[in-house]
Amino acid sequence: MFLYTEGGHSIPVVDPISAADAGGVFPLLWLVIALPLLGAVVLLLGGRRTDAWGHLLGTATAVGSFVLSTLLLIAMMGREEGDRSVTQHLWDWVSVGGYEIGMDLLVDPLSILFLMLITGVGSLIHVYSIGYMEHDPRRRRFFAYLNLFVAAMLMLVLAENYLGVFLGWEGVGLASYLLIGFWQHKPSAAAAAKKAFVINRVGDIGMSLAIAMFFVTFGSASFTVISANASGAGEGTMTAIGLLLLLGAAGKSAQVPLQAWLLDAMEGPTPVSALIHAATMVTAGVYLVVRSNFVFEAAPAAQTAVVVVATVTLLWGAVIGCAKDDIKKALAGSTMSQIGYMMLAAGLGVYGYAYAIFHLITHGFFKANMFLGAGSVMHGMNDDVDMRHYGALRKLMPVTFLTFAMGYLAIIGFPLFSGFWSKDKIIETALVESPVFGICALIGAGVTGFYMTRVMLMTFFGEKRWQDGVHPHESPSVMTFPLIVLAALSVLGGVLYLGGWIKDWLVPVVGKAPEHELPFPAIVFSLITVAVVAVGVAIAWLSVGRRPIPSTAPTDVSFVTRAARNDLYGDAIHDTLVVEPGKALTRGLVSADRSLVDGLFTGGASLVQGLGQGLRRAQNGFVRSYALSILAGVVIVLAALLVVNL
């Protein structure tokens, strides 16, 4: 392992060893991706012949990938710290001029954590979907798309170079489009899928341009090559690359200003929401920033931009979550906010990379738990998503209530639950490294306590507000089993922090932060955060828990509430700044294309056509006209001869 120093921070540059030399289970690394990809291919090409058992095959391939990922983790833990980076060359992918790009995979301490999250939580979502999608006539196709989603995300985190990341990046975008719009008979679902696809293409422009700059600057897209030479590149170049990577990350992770697709994505089936928000798509941007730590360490301005975008987003999502009556959209606003915390930690550099990944993992547990819990509530409420029609469900749906409560306590940072360890460390680090952003993160924690308590009170407590014909009931065991597992992980996920394990585990990838003294003991930061959260919980209890909840949303609300219900007018901002100017630009370009570009090529043809039409008039088919023309010609010739002879 070689190190270079940039800004006083030691950034590791590891020479990976090949999977063949590593031996053991490492040569089977490619199967982690191949299994769910094979499941998708079989289910899509097999057609209706696979309807009877397609859901079982889809689940089995995801579970198989999880088992293999677990074996890889065990094998990696048995290796020395400097030997935990293993590559596998599958084939030569691109060979153009002097560029040689292989289809190469990389498993290291960072990617193995993502493998466990993606395949573990993904497998539980597959199991849950067996019950949730039981009566859907296209269930087999749904599982094919789930498999494709998982395979694409695995490709993204296992690729050894940025071009491989981009392959998985686009695969995730395609799978999200297919799954968000799965119920395509609903115009709202089709529109949401297109919206997610188009907005993500904006972010993908940044990603593709960053890759192009890697080739121009370093002659390679390999993590190893770029990290080894990053200190030799100019700060301006690295800043440009960092900002382009941030644009790509903002699209996938729904960060401002590319956040508008996330809440509309709730139109997809609930397992899709859980998969997108917990284990796959929205975590891709965080992975990209942390994986590209060597870029951002060399570009302080880009690093600051990450912090600014993250802080705005964590508050933006939290405010939106406060006013949503749709249970899934309230959780979606929460996801936007929590991903903002992760990006904030990543923007804090070597001090925060490990905490960003730590919170990403714990969030994967409790957010999957709550989204699947929301689906369980919907299952018992005839697919009604309006929390104003819920209430008093804790006794009729005890398993759903208890498991959802574990996720709730984790996300608000209740002491000893997983979120307490991960989110509090981000707030603590932010307060020390950048007090202004740290205070914003602390305020976000209080708002989180408010909107999540509001969700709990409106759903499980108070008087029943059910619509006619609704008979709430607990979900079947195939749906509650994943809830129980995820609830346990929501409680126990903090063990990853004990003894500083996750920080030490990620040192070979993100480096070791220099020691710095805290102005107060760590327990003081925790007490402050818990106190702020308690204020948010108390306000929710006073404003929601002690008041009757109307069956419809009131219209006489404040401007802030109205704005939050309209996603802080994110769509209106996009329409004004991007869509309408874009339409005007498009109309102008189309007009110029038709009048100028087409005119240059069609003008000659139009001239010939006009001359032809004029000459055609002389060809009228009358013999007398032709005789007259001949006579006129003879007269003209004779006159010309006379003029010449004279």
XYZ file of C-alpha atoms in Angstrom:
646
model
C 0.000 0.000 0.000
C 1.381 3.391 -1.030
C 0.270 6.728 0.326
C 0.357 10.246 -1.010
C -0.305 13.306 1.111
C -2.718 16.024 0.021
C -3.658 18.796 2.406
C -2.151 16.904 5.319
C -4.372 13.866 4.849
C -3.032 10.425 4.090
C -4.959 8.941 1.186
C -4.320 5.264 0.496
C -3.364 4.046 -2.949
C -3.565 0.273 -2.927
C -2.148 -2.069 -5.547
C -4.900 -4.691 -5.773
C -4.136 -8.369 -6.169
C -5.922 -10.565 -8.695
C -8.755 -12.840 -7.665
C -6.837 -15.830 -9.030
C -3.865 -15.054 -6.772
C -6.160 -14.393 -3.806
C -7.747 -17.823 -4.246
C -10.536 -19.154 -2.093
C -13.951 -17.725 -2.938
C -12.619 -14.631 -4.734
C -12.539 -16.201 -8.243
C -16.340 -16.516 -7.921
C -16.731 -12.742 -7.538
C -18.375 -12.400 -10.965
C -21.223 -14.646 -9.830
C -22.428 -11.965 -7.406
C -23.605 -9.975 -10.422
C -24.293 -12.903 -12.722
C -26.865 -14.621 -10.496
C -29.517 -11.853 -10.378
C -28.717 -10.935 -13.991
C -29.346 -14.533 -15.042
C -32.617 -14.487 -13.116
C -33.714 -11.357 -15.002
C -32.797 -12.877 -18.366
C -34.594 -16.165 -17.696
C -37.757 -14.453 -16.449
C -37.889 -11.950 -19.302
C -37.121 -14.429 -22.088
C -39.057 -17.305 -20.550
C -42.282 -15.354 -20.727
C -45.487 -16.784 -19.358
C -43.955 -20.243 -19.083
C -42.191 -18.990 -15.937
C -45.232 -17.366 -14.312
C -45.809 -20.213 -11.854
C -42.308 -20.153 -10.363
C -40.758 -16.885 -11.562
C -41.035 -15.194 -8.176
C -39.200 -18.102 -6.556
C -36.366 -17.988 -9.088
C -36.023 -14.227 -8.693
C -35.815 -14.548 -4.923
C -33.410 -17.499 -5.080
C -30.916 -15.642 -7.277
C -30.923 -12.644 -4.911
C -30.424 -14.907 -1.892
C -27.642 -16.782 -3.718
C -25.860 -13.496 -4.358
C -26.218 -12.612 -0.665
C -24.714 -15.935 0.430
C -21.752 -15.455 -1.904
C -21.287 -11.871 -0.665
C -21.227 -13.148 2.916
C -18.514 -15.665 2.022
C -16.496 -12.892 0.367
C -16.811 -10.729 3.505
C -15.618 -13.591 5.715
C -12.692 -14.250 3.378
C -11.747 -10.572 3.294
C -11.868 -10.256 7.077
C -9.346 -13.073 7.232
C -6.812 -11.150 5.139
C -4.280 -8.532 6.190
C -5.365 -4.894 5.894
C -3.110 -4.212 2.913
C -4.361 -7.275 1.004
C -8.086 -6.547 1.089
C -8.265 -5.107 -2.424
C -8.932 -7.863 -4.981
C -9.587 -7.398 -8.699
C -10.926 -9.778 -11.309
C -10.389 -9.266 -15.034
C -13.263 -10.743 -17.029
C -12.466 -9.633 -20.590
C -11.065 -6.764 -22.642
C -13.954 -4.367 -23.038
C -12.758 -1.331 -24.995
C -9.589 -1.028 -27.070
C -9.431 2.274 -28.969
C -6.157 3.958 -29.885
C -4.059 4.057 -26.761
C -6.961 3.337 -24.409
C -7.351 -0.175 -23.036
C -10.340 -0.711 -20.757
C -11.144 -4.057 -19.219
C -14.356 -5.397 -17.805
C -12.760 -5.516 -14.376
C -14.283 -5.985 -10.949
C -12.935 -4.717 -7.632
C -13.918 -5.947 -4.195
C -12.436 -4.051 -1.268
C -13.578 -2.907 2.204
C -15.915 -0.291 0.680
C -17.561 -2.379 -2.029
C -18.024 -5.423 0.224
C -20.177 -3.357 2.610
C -22.365 -2.351 -0.330
C -22.571 -5.971 -1.461
C -23.914 -6.992 1.931
C -26.446 -4.143 1.986
C -27.654 -4.550 -1.602
C -27.970 -8.325 -1.557
C -29.117 -8.627 2.071
C -31.816 -5.969 2.065
C -32.574 -6.763 -1.584
C -33.236 -10.419 -0.716
C -35.618 -9.447 2.072
C -37.482 -7.156 -0.323
C -37.756 -10.043 -2.802
C -39.241 -12.264 -0.081
C -41.666 -9.514 0.942
C -42.704 -9.036 -2.685
C -43.848 -12.652 -2.942
C -46.760 -11.742 -0.695
C -47.205 -8.112 -1.697
C -47.447 -8.854 -5.436
C -49.254 -12.194 -5.045
C -52.346 -11.168 -7.002
C -50.603 -9.094 -9.658
C -50.886 -10.826 -13.070
C -47.424 -9.531 -14.040
C -45.647 -10.677 -10.880
C -43.038 -12.663 -12.826
C -42.051 -9.559 -14.812
C -41.871 -7.558 -11.578
C -39.327 -10.006 -10.145
C -37.340 -9.867 -13.379
C -37.076 -6.098 -13.021
C -36.128 -6.441 -9.337
C -33.328 -8.831 -10.340
C -32.185 -6.410 -13.024
C -32.159 -3.568 -10.497
C -30.023 -5.538 -8.049
C -27.623 -6.718 -10.779
C -27.146 -3.162 -12.083
C -26.421 -1.802 -8.611
C -23.957 -4.613 -7.956
C -22.200 -3.770 -11.212
C -22.020 -0.137 -10.120
C -20.289 -0.871 -6.810
C -18.072 -3.705 -8.056
C -16.652 -2.006 -11.155
C -12.925 -1.302 -10.988
C -13.124 1.739 -13.260
C -15.476 4.639 -13.879
C -16.660 3.276 -17.218
C -17.851 0.114 -15.451
C -19.521 2.297 -12.819
C -21.295 4.126 -15.633
C -22.581 0.817 -17.033
C -24.189 -0.002 -13.684
C -25.217 3.650 -13.302
C -27.275 3.509 -16.499
C -28.587 0.045 -15.659
C -29.951 1.364 -12.373
C -31.612 4.226 -14.260
C -33.249 1.799 -16.687
C -34.453 -0.550 -13.937
C -35.878 2.343 -11.914
C -37.786 3.534 -14.990
C -39.264 0.065 -15.508
C -40.223 -0.372 -11.849
C -41.529 3.116 -11.065
C -43.797 2.835 -14.092
C -44.578 -0.845 -13.530
C -48.290 -0.142 -13.184
C -48.209 1.583 -16.554
C -51.988 1.603 -16.847
C -51.873 4.509 -14.374
C -50.995 7.774 -16.146
C -49.425 9.073 -12.925
C -47.058 6.072 -12.766
C -46.030 6.442 -16.409
C -45.405 10.164 -15.910
C -43.376 9.535 -12.727
C -41.186 6.983 -14.522
C -40.466 9.405 -17.361
C -39.744 12.196 -14.899
C -37.215 10.084 -12.982
C -35.595 8.958 -16.222
C -35.254 12.461 -17.692
C -33.989 14.152 -14.516
C -31.415 11.416 -14.040
C -30.204 11.955 -17.594
C -29.270 15.499 -16.548
C -27.095 14.099 -13.782
C -25.685 11.485 -16.140
C -24.324 14.259 -18.373
C -22.124 15.301 -15.459
C -21.007 11.724 -14.892
C -20.144 11.136 -18.559
C -18.224 14.426 -18.844
C -16.260 13.578 -15.696
C -15.267 10.230 -17.229
C -14.164 12.011 -20.404
C -11.991 14.328 -18.302
C -10.462 11.327 -16.531
C -9.367 9.966 -19.902
C -8.003 13.323 -21.030
C -6.188 14.024 -17.747
C -4.995 10.578 -16.707
C -5.377 8.468 -19.852
C -7.390 5.972 -17.808
C -10.663 5.445 -15.966
C -9.209 3.027 -13.403
C -9.558 3.931 -9.728
C -6.030 2.672 -9.062
C -4.395 4.732 -11.809
C -6.331 7.922 -11.045
C -5.820 7.744 -7.275
C -2.086 7.176 -7.741
C -1.749 10.258 -9.967
C -4.393 12.577 -8.499
C -1.869 14.709 -6.638
C -0.145 15.564 -9.925
C -3.233 17.031 -11.583
C -4.066 20.718 -11.338
C -6.535 21.849 -8.697
C -8.710 23.499 -11.342
C -8.995 20.258 -13.289
C -9.825 18.243 -10.187
C -12.390 20.853 -9.128
C -14.117 20.597 -12.505
C -14.155 16.806 -12.275
C -15.437 16.944 -8.688
C -18.292 19.277 -9.611
C -19.271 17.043 -12.547
C -19.254 14.003 -10.265
C -21.411 15.939 -7.798
C -23.912 16.661 -10.581
C -24.110 12.950 -11.330
C -24.464 12.106 -7.650
C -27.219 14.715 -7.218
C -29.277 13.030 -9.939
C -29.075 9.510 -8.566
C -29.307 10.483 -4.887
C -32.070 13.096 -5.371
C -30.062 16.027 -4.069
C -31.029 19.627 -4.796
C -31.479 20.720 -7.573
C -32.210 17.276 -9.089
C -34.505 16.062 -6.313
C -37.933 16.472 -7.928
C -38.218 12.887 -9.194
C -37.962 11.184 -5.822
C -41.432 11.804 -4.374
C -43.165 11.063 -7.678
C -41.333 7.728 -7.726
C -43.736 6.584 -4.987
C -46.137 5.697 -7.825
C -44.315 2.383 -8.155
C -45.193 -0.668 -6.029
C -44.047 -0.272 -2.415
C -41.238 -2.891 -2.619
C -39.749 -0.742 -5.378
C -39.809 2.268 -3.068
C -38.004 0.251 -0.405
C -35.385 -0.968 -2.882
C -34.742 2.491 -4.352
C -34.629 4.279 -0.997
C -32.765 1.731 1.083
C -30.362 -0.406 -0.911
C -29.894 0.760 -4.470
C -30.473 3.909 -6.481
C -30.292 6.771 -3.982
C -27.179 5.322 -2.336
C -25.290 5.395 -5.662
C -24.421 9.082 -5.369
C -22.988 8.637 -1.877
C -20.923 5.694 -3.106
C -19.612 7.766 -6.015
C -18.435 10.623 -3.788
C -16.808 8.339 -1.223
C -15.200 6.149 -3.888
C -13.861 9.325 -5.544
C -12.327 10.601 -2.296
C -8.994 11.104 -4.066
C -10.714 13.593 -6.397
C -12.429 15.619 -3.688
C -9.381 15.676 -1.403
C -7.535 17.371 -4.253
C -10.416 19.799 -4.916
C -11.447 21.705 -1.765
C -13.941 23.874 -3.684
C -15.774 20.798 -4.979
C -15.731 19.352 -1.478
C -17.352 22.515 -0.149
C -19.978 22.321 -2.896
C -20.865 18.817 -1.706
C -21.391 20.123 1.828
C -23.579 23.014 0.649
C -25.770 20.844 -1.578
C -26.095 18.226 1.157
C -27.096 20.739 3.832
C -29.735 22.353 1.638
C -31.092 18.918 0.738
C -31.292 17.551 4.270
C -33.379 20.564 5.323
C -35.412 20.570 2.085
C -36.436 16.930 2.485
C -37.173 17.331 6.183
C -39.525 20.273 5.587
C -41.357 18.346 2.854
C -41.791 15.354 5.168
C -43.567 17.551 7.721
C -46.573 18.295 5.493
C -47.201 15.088 3.544
C -50.326 13.055 4.288
C -49.290 10.267 1.897
C -47.310 7.868 4.090
C -44.931 6.881 1.301
C -44.233 10.473 0.304
C -43.559 11.419 3.920
C -40.964 8.644 4.017
C -39.608 9.766 0.635
C -38.998 13.261 1.996
C -37.237 11.583 4.886
C -34.988 9.676 2.482
C -34.014 12.880 0.711
C -33.075 14.363 4.070
C -31.137 11.317 5.298
C -29.177 11.029 2.062
C -28.344 14.691 2.639
C -26.756 13.696 5.952
C -24.656 11.066 4.174
C -23.535 13.531 1.511
C -22.725 16.073 4.236
C -20.456 13.544 5.918
C -18.826 12.677 2.596
C -18.231 16.380 1.938
C -16.398 16.700 5.253
C -13.609 14.631 3.747
C -11.492 12.079 5.533
C -13.193 12.946 8.821
C -16.610 11.969 7.509
C -16.256 9.285 4.813
C -16.644 6.387 7.223
C -19.648 7.995 8.928
C -21.302 8.562 5.550
C -21.083 4.835 4.804
C -22.059 3.928 8.364
C -25.249 5.987 8.148
C -25.912 4.655 4.657
C -25.931 1.115 6.040
C -28.061 1.821 9.104
C -30.435 3.904 6.975
C -30.724 0.962 4.602
C -31.975 -1.132 7.518
C -34.507 1.215 9.082
C -35.741 2.843 5.880
C -36.384 -0.522 4.198
C -38.130 -1.535 7.415
C -40.415 1.513 7.356
C -41.181 1.427 3.643
C -42.109 -2.240 3.828
C -44.070 -1.419 6.983
C -45.930 1.271 5.040
C -46.693 -1.357 2.413
C -48.023 -3.646 5.110
C -50.303 -0.865 6.339
C -51.509 -0.268 2.786
C -52.086 -3.989 2.371
C -54.456 -3.917 5.345
C -56.105 -0.641 4.307
C -57.112 -1.483 0.721
C -54.033 0.302 -0.701
C -55.030 3.647 0.835
C -51.901 5.786 1.360
C -53.564 8.743 3.113
C -52.611 8.771 6.794
C -55.709 10.850 7.547
C -57.661 7.651 6.908
C -55.590 5.569 9.338
C -55.400 5.760 13.141
C -55.579 3.155 15.926
C -53.840 0.456 13.864
C -51.371 -0.629 16.539
C -53.709 -3.244 18.003
C -54.975 -4.645 14.717
C -51.517 -4.788 13.114
C -49.200 -5.503 16.062
C -46.224 -6.890 14.115
C -46.304 -4.046 11.626
C -46.624 -1.540 14.458
C -43.759 -2.897 16.555
C -41.370 -3.278 13.621
C -42.223 0.153 12.230
C -41.671 1.592 15.712
C -38.143 0.147 15.744
C -37.413 1.959 12.484
C -38.957 5.148 13.865
C -36.772 5.069 16.969
C -33.716 4.387 14.815
C -34.268 7.273 12.401
C -34.891 9.881 15.097
C -31.705 8.757 16.856
C -33.168 7.274 20.030
C -30.250 6.268 22.276
C -28.626 2.922 21.448
C -30.657 2.395 18.262
C -28.690 2.312 15.014
C -29.429 5.884 13.910
C -28.212 7.192 17.259
C -24.718 5.947 16.472
C -24.532 6.871 12.800
C -26.418 10.165 12.439
C -25.162 11.605 15.713
C -21.559 11.056 14.608
C -22.251 13.021 11.419
C -23.745 15.903 13.407
C -20.842 15.820 15.857
C -18.247 15.861 13.071
C -20.068 18.659 11.231
C -20.279 20.804 14.384
C -16.528 20.435 14.914
C -15.397 20.843 11.296
C -17.970 23.385 10.085
C -20.201 24.788 12.850
C -22.671 26.534 10.509
C -23.426 23.346 8.612
C -23.359 21.402 11.863
C -26.090 23.621 13.331
C -28.175 23.083 10.179
C -27.723 19.321 10.579
C -28.787 19.620 14.231
C -31.932 21.524 13.216
C -32.629 18.805 10.658
C -32.500 16.222 13.432
C -35.181 18.113 15.356
C -37.385 18.349 12.260
C -36.870 14.616 11.722
C -38.191 13.990 15.219
C -41.273 16.050 14.343
C -42.290 14.531 11.012
C -41.536 10.930 11.978
C -43.534 11.282 15.195
C -46.344 12.756 13.104
C -46.283 9.663 10.868
C -46.416 7.344 13.896
C -49.264 9.229 15.566
C -51.393 9.548 12.440
C -50.941 5.894 11.486
C -50.993 3.863 14.680
C -52.503 6.051 17.419
C -55.591 8.177 18.010
C -59.108 7.333 16.913
C -59.824 5.156 13.897
C -60.554 7.133 10.756
C -61.037 4.294 8.285
C -63.049 4.631 5.108
C -66.206 2.561 4.629
C -65.521 -1.012 3.609
C -61.975 -1.056 5.024
C -61.126 -3.862 7.464
C -57.531 -3.499 8.716
C -55.658 -6.757 9.275
C -52.115 -7.975 9.776
C -50.101 -8.992 6.719
C -49.145 -12.635 6.026
C -45.924 -14.056 7.445
C -44.088 -13.849 4.116
C -44.403 -10.064 4.486
C -43.905 -9.754 8.245
C -40.766 -11.940 8.355
C -38.648 -9.367 6.461
C -40.083 -6.669 8.737
C -38.909 -8.545 11.831
C -35.393 -9.049 10.429
C -35.092 -5.410 9.389
C -36.447 -4.233 12.744
C -33.736 -6.232 14.499
C -31.095 -4.683 12.245
C -32.567 -1.232 12.933
C -31.950 -1.818 16.620
C -28.595 -3.601 16.426
C -26.973 -1.876 13.427
C -24.969 0.348 15.737
C -22.627 -2.540 16.570
C -20.707 -1.606 13.406
C -19.436 1.406 15.331
C -18.350 -0.417 18.475
C -14.621 -0.112 18.925
C -14.460 2.111 15.846
C -14.703 -0.986 13.635
C -16.167 0.644 10.558
C -13.631 3.489 10.631
C -10.726 1.057 10.821
C -12.287 -1.208 8.193
C -12.498 1.607 5.622
C -9.003 3.022 6.228
C -7.494 1.210 3.184
C -10.019 2.990 0.946
C -10.638 6.446 2.448
C -7.601 6.982 4.634
C -7.168 7.644 8.323
C -8.296 10.966 9.743
C -5.796 12.879 11.877
C -6.697 13.010 15.520
C -8.369 16.208 16.655
C -9.622 17.288 20.054
C -13.326 17.811 20.644
C -14.291 21.031 22.430
C -16.670 18.943 24.567
C -16.873 15.244 25.393
C -18.734 13.197 22.763
C -21.537 12.523 25.245
C -22.303 16.274 25.310
C -22.883 16.316 21.562
C -25.162 13.301 21.901
C -27.167 14.889 24.707
C -27.623 18.090 22.682
C -28.841 16.111 19.669
C -31.221 14.000 21.742
C -32.598 17.158 23.379
C -33.237 18.799 19.996
C -34.959 15.637 18.741
C -37.062 15.532 21.910
C -38.268 19.062 21.173
C -39.368 17.952 17.706
C -41.179 14.934 19.155
C -42.918 17.109 21.756
C -44.100 19.605 19.133
C -45.515 16.732 17.073
C -47.357 15.381 20.099
C -48.843 18.779 20.922
C -49.863 19.598 17.341
C -50.957 16.137 16.169
C -51.261 13.722 19.068
C -53.551 15.913 21.195
C -55.756 17.233 18.412
C -58.378 15.550 16.250
C -57.180 14.768 12.732
C -59.626 15.743 9.974
C -60.307 13.238 7.201
C -59.286 15.797 4.565
C -56.434 18.275 4.492
C -57.475 21.794 5.580
C -57.155 24.565 3.030
C -56.545 27.460 5.423
C -52.873 26.740 6.038
C -49.748 28.873 6.199
C -47.543 29.610 3.212
C -44.811 27.307 4.582
C -47.236 24.378 4.918
C -48.633 25.008 1.442
C -45.102 25.149 0.032
C -44.103 21.919 1.784
C -47.186 20.153 0.420
C -46.065 21.258 -3.043
C -42.529 19.921 -2.501
C -41.282 23.492 -1.880
C -42.314 24.238 -5.470
C -39.463 22.192 -6.870
C -41.430 21.412 -10.025
C -42.374 25.064 -10.506
C -38.740 26.099 -10.118
C -37.663 23.518 -12.689
C -40.430 24.596 -15.075
C -39.464 28.263 -14.787
C -35.687 27.890 -14.935
C -35.279 24.850 -17.154
C -38.403 23.484 -18.840
C -39.915 26.681 -20.295
C -36.566 28.158 -21.431
C -35.771 24.723 -22.826
C -39.009 24.665 -24.782
C -38.314 28.139 -26.175
C -34.777 27.124 -27.112
C -36.069 23.945 -28.742
C -38.657 25.850 -30.764
C -35.970 28.272 -31.930
C -33.600 25.459 -32.887
C -36.345 23.629 -34.790
C -37.235 26.800 -36.661
C -33.584 27.476 -37.503
C -33.137 23.879 -38.605
C -36.085 24.080 -40.961
C -35.379 27.530 -42.387
C -31.571 27.648 -42.457
C -30.138 24.138 -42.387
C -32.875 22.536 -44.445
C -32.980 25.626 -46.668
C -29.338 25.177 -47.668
C -29.941 21.622 -48.812
C -33.451 21.962 -50.242
C -33.026 25.384 -51.888
C -31.369 23.984 -55.005
C -33.995 21.321 -55.341
C -36.741 23.929 -54.967
C -35.117 26.044 -57.712
C -34.965 23.132 -60.138
C -38.531 22.204 -59.215
C -39.704 25.768 -59.954
C -37.935 25.839 -63.319
C -39.412 22.476 -64.178
C -42.917 23.632 -63.327
C -42.419 26.713 -65.545
C -41.193 24.683 -68.476
C -43.983 22.178 -67.982
C -46.542 24.845 -68.806
C -45.095 25.021 -72.368
C -45.742 21.315 -72.842
C -49.552 21.542 -73.198
C -50.091 18.746 -75.778
C -51.691 20.881 -78.538
C -50.154 20.427 -82.052
C -51.097 23.950 -83.095
C -49.179 25.320 -80.153
C -46.112 23.304 -81.110
C -46.431 24.501 -84.792
C -46.699 28.073 -83.583
C -43.601 27.561 -81.444
C -41.678 26.160 -84.419
C -42.799 29.087 -86.597
C -41.720 31.535 -83.925
C -38.362 29.813 -83.757
C -37.891 29.987 -87.512
C -38.778 33.675 -87.520
C -36.286 34.358 -84.722
C -33.509 32.463 -86.566
C -34.201 34.293 -89.849
C -34.242 37.630 -88.064
C -30.934 36.805 -86.429
C -29.371 35.892 -89.816
C -30.594 39.131 -91.373
C -29.150 41.141 -88.516
C -25.790 39.388 -88.863
C -25.635 39.830 -92.677
C -26.501 43.480 -92.467
